[in-house]
PDB file of C-alpha atoms in Angstrom:
ATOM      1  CA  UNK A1022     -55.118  83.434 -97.875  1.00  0.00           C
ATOM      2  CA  UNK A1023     -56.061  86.422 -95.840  1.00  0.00           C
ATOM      3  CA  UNK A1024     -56.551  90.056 -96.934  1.00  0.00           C
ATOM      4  CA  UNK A1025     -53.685  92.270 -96.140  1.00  0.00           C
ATOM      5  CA  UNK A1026     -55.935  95.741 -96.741  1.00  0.00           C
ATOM      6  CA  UNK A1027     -57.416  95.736 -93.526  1.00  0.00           C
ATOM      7  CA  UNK A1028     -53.697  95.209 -91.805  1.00  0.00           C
ATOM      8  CA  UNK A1029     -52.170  97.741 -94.754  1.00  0.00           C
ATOM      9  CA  UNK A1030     -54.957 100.081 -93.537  1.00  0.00           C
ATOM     10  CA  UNK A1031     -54.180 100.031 -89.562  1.00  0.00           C
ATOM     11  CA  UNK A1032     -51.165 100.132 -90.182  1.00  0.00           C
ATOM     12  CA  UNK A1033     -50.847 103.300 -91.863  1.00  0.00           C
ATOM     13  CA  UNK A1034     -53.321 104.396 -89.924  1.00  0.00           C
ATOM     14  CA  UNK A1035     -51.067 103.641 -86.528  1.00  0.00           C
ATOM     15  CA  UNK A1036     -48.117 105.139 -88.414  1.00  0.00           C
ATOM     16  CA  UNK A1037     -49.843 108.462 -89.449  1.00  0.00           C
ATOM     17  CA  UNK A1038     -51.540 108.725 -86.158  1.00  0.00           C
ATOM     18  CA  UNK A1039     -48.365 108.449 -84.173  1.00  0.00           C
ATOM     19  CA  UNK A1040     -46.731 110.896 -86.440  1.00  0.00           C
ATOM     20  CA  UNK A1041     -49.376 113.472 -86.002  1.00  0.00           C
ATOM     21  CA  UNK A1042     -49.073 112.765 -81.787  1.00  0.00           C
ATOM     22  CA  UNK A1043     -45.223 113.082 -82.056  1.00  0.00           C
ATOM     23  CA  UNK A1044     -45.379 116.181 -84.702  1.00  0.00           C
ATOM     24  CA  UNK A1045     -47.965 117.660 -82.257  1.00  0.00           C
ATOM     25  CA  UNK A1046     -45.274 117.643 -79.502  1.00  0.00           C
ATOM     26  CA  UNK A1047     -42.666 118.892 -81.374  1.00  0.00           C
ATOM     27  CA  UNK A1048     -44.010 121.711 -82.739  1.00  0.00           C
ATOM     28  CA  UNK A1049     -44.066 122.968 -79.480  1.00  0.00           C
ATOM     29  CA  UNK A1050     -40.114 122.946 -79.436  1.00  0.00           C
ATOM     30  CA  UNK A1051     -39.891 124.028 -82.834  1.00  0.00           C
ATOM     31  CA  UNK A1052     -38.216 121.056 -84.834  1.00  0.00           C
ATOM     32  CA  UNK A1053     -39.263 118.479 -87.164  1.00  0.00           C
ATOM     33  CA  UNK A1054     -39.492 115.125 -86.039  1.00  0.00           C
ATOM     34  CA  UNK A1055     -36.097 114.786 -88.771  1.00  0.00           C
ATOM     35  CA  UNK A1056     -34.281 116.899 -86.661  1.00  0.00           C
ATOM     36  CA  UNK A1057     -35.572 115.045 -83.822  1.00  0.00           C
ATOM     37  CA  UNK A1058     -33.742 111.745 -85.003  1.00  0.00           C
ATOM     38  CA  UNK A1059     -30.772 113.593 -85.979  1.00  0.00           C
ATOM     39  CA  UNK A1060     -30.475 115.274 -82.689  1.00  0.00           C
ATOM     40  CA  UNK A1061     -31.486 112.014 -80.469  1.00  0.00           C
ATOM     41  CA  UNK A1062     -28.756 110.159 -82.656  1.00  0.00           C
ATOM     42  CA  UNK A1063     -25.902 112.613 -82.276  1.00  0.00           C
ATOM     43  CA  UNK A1064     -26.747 112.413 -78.504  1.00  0.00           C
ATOM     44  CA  UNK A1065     -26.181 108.980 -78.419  1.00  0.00           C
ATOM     45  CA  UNK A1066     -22.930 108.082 -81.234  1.00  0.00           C
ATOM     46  CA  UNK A1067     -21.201 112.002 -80.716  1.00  0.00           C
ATOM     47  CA  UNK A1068     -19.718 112.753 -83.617  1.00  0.00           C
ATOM     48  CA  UNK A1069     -20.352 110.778 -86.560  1.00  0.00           C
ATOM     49  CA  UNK A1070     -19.767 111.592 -90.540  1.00  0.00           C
ATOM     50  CA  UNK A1071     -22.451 112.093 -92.870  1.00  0.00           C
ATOM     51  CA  UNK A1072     -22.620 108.977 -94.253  1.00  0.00           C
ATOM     52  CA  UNK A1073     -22.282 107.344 -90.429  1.00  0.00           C
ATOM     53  CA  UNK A1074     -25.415 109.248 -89.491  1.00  0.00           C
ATOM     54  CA  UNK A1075     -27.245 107.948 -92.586  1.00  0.00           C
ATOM     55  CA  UNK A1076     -26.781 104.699 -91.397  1.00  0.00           C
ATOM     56  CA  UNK A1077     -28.838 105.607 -88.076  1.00  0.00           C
ATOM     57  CA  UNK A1078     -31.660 107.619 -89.853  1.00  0.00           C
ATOM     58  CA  UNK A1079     -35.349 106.062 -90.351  1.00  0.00           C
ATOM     59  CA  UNK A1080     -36.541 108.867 -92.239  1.00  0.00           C
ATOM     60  CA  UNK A1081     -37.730 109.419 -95.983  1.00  0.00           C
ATOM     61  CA  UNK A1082     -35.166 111.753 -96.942  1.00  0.00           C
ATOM     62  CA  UNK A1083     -32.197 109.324 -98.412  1.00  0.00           C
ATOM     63  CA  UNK A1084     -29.304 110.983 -98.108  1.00  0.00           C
ATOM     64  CA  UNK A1085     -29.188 113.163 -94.943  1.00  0.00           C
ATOM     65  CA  UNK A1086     -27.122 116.396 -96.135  1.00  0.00           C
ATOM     66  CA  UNK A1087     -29.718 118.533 -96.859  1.00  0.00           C
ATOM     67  CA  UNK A1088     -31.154 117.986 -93.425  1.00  0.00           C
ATOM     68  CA  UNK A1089     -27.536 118.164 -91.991  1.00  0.00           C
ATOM     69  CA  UNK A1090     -27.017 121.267 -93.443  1.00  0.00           C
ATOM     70  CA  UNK A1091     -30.835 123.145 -92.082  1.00  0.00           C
ATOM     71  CA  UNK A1092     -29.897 121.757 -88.737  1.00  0.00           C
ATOM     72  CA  UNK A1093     -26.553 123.910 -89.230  1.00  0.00           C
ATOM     73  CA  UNK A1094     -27.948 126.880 -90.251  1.00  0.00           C
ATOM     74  CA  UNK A1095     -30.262 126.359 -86.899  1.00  0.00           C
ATOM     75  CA  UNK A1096     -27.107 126.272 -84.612  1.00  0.00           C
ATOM     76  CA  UNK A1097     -28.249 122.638 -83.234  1.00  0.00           C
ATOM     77  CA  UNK A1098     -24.945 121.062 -85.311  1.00  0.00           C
ATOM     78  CA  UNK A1099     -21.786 121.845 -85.821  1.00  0.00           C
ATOM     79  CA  UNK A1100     -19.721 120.397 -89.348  1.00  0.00           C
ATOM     80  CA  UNK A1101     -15.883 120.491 -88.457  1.00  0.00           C
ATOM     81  CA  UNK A1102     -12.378 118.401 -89.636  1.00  0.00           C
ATOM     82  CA  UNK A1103     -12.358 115.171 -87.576  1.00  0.00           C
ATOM     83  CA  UNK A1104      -9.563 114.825 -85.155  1.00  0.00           C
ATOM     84  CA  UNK A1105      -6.433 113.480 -86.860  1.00  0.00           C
ATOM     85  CA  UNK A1106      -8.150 113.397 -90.299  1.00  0.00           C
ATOM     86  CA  UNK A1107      -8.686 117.068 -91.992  1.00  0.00           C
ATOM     87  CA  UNK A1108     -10.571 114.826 -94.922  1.00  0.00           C
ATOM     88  CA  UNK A1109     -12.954 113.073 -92.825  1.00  0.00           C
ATOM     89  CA  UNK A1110     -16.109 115.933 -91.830  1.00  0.00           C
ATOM     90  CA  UNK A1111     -17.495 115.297 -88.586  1.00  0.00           C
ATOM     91  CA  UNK A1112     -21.268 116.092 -87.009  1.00  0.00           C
ATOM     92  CA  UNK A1113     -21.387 116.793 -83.854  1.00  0.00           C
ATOM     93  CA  UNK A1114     -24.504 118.752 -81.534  1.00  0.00           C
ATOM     94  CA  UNK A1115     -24.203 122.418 -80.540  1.00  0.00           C
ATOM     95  CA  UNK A1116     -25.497 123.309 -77.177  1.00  0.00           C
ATOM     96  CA  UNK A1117     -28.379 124.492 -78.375  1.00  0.00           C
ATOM     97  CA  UNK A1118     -28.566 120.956 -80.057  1.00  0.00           C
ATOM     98  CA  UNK A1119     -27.916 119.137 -76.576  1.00  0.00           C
ATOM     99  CA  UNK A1120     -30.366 121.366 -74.636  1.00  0.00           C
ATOM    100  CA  UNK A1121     -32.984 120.843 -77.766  1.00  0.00           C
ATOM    101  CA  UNK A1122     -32.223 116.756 -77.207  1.00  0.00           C
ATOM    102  CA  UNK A1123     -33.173 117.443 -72.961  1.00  0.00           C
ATOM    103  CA  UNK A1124     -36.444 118.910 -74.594  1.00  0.00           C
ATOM    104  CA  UNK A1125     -36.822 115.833 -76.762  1.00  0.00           C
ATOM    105  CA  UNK A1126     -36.370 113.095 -73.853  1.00  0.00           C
ATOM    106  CA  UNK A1127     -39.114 114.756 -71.718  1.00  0.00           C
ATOM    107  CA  UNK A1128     -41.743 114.914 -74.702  1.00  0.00           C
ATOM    108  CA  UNK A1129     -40.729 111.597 -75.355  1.00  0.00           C
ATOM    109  CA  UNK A1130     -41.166 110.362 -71.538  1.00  0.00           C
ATOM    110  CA  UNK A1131     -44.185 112.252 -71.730  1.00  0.00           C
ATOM    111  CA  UNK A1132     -46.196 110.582 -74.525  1.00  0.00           C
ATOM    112  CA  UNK A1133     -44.616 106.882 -73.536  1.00  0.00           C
ATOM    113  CA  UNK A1134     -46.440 107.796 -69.815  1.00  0.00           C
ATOM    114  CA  UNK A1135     -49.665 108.462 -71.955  1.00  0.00           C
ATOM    115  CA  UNK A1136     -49.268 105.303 -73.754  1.00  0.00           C
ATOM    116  CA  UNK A1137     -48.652 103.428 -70.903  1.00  0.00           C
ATOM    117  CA  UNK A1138     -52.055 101.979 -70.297  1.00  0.00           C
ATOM    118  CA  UNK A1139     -52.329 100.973 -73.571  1.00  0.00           C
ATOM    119  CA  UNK A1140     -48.990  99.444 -73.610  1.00  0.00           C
ATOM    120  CA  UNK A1141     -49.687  97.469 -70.063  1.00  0.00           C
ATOM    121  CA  UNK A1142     -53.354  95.964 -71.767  1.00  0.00           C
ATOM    122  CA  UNK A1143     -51.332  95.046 -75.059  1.00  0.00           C
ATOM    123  CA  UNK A1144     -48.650  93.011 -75.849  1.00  0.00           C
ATOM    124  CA  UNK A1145     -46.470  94.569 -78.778  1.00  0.00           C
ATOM    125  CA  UNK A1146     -44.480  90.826 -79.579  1.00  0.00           C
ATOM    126  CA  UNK A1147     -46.748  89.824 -81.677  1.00  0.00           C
ATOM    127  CA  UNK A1148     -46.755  93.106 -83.495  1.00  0.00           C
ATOM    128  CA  UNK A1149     -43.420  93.203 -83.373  1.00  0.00           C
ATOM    129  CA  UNK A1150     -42.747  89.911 -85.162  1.00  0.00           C
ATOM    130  CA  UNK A1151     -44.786  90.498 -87.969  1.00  0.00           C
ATOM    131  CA  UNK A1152     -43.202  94.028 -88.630  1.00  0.00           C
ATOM    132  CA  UNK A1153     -39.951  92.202 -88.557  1.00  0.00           C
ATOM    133  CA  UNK A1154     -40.975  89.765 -90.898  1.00  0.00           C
ATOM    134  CA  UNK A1155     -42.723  92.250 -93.223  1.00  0.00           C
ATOM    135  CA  UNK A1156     -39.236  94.373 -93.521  1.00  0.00           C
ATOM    136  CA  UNK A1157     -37.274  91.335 -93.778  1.00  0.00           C
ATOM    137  CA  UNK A1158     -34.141  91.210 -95.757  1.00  0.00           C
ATOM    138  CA  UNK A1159     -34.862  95.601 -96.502  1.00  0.00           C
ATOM    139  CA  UNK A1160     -32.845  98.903 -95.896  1.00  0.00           C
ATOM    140  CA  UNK A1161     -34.808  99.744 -93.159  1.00  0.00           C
ATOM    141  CA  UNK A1162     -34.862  96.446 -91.087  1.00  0.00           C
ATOM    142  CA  UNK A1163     -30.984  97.418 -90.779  1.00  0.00           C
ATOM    143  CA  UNK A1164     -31.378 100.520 -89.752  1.00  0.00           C
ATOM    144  CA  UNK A1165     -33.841  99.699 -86.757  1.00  0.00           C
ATOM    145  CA  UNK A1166     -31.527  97.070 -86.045  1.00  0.00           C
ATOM    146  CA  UNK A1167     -28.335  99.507 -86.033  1.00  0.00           C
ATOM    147  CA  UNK A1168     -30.372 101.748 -83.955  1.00  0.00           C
ATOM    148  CA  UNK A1169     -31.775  99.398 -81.298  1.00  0.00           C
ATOM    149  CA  UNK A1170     -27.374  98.002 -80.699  1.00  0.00           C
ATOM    150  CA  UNK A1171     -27.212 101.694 -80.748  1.00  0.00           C
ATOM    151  CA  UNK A1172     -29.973 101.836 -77.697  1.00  0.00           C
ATOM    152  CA  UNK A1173     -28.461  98.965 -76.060  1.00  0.00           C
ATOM    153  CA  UNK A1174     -24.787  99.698 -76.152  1.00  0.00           C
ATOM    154  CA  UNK A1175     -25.192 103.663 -75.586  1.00  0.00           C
ATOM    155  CA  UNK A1176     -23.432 105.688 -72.590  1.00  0.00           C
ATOM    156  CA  UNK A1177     -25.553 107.923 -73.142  1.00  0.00           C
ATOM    157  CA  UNK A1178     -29.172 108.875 -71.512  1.00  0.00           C
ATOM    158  CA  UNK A1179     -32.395 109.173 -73.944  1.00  0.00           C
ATOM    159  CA  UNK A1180     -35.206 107.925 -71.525  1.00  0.00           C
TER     160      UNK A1180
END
């Protein structure tokens, strides 16, 4: 049986070092790399409901209201009746909330082009196999799965 520290290790040591390069960048634009997702997810669905958007979200904060309702108060979202159903609450993106998702997609462009001679040396199947298999059958395997239909089936731009 092999050790799983030293793979427990790199990997949170990938995770928190990728955070720190993404957090870096969006400092810069002055947003959290929550409202990042929440933008970037809007962009792509329009308008969802709360719970809709929780479906898309890969962040630590469970229920998304909280966040939904900072983002608000920021102008980036707006909370209105949906169309043809005054009970159902809607999410949609300001434009301050599209023009902070523009801002988003060139960071993002930005630190993939940095990557990209790692990226080209490495191939990420492997690694991507064994991080399936590891989240098998949990919460958040379903929501990287909803996300990547999401990627695949979008009209809408987030290169």
């Amino acid at each position: 049986m092999q050790d799983p520290e030293e793979f427990t290790l790199l990997l949170k040591a990938a995770y928190r070092e990728n955070e720190r390069r993404v957090l870096e960048q969006l400092q810069l634009l002055d947003i959290t790399p929550a409202h990042g997702e929440v933008l970037r997810v809007l962009n792509k669905t329009g308008p969802l409901s709360l719970g809709e958007l929780g479906e898309y979200l890969i962040v630590d904060t469970g229920h998304p209201s909280r966040l939904v309702d900072r983002m608000v108060k920021l102008g980036y979202l707006n909370r209105q009746p949906a169309p043809g159903d005054r009970r159902r609450i809607e999410i949609s993106l300001t434009d301050l909330g599209i023009a902070k998702v523009e801002q988003i997609q060139q960071m993002r462009k930005k630190l993939i082009e940095n990557a990209a001679p790692f990226l080209e040396q490495n191939s990420l199947e492997p690694v991507k196999v064994l991080m399936r298999n590891f989240l098998a059958g949990s919460h958040w395997l379903k929501k990287i799965e909803r996300r990547l239909e999401l990627n695949q089936s979008s009209n809408f731009s987030d290169k």
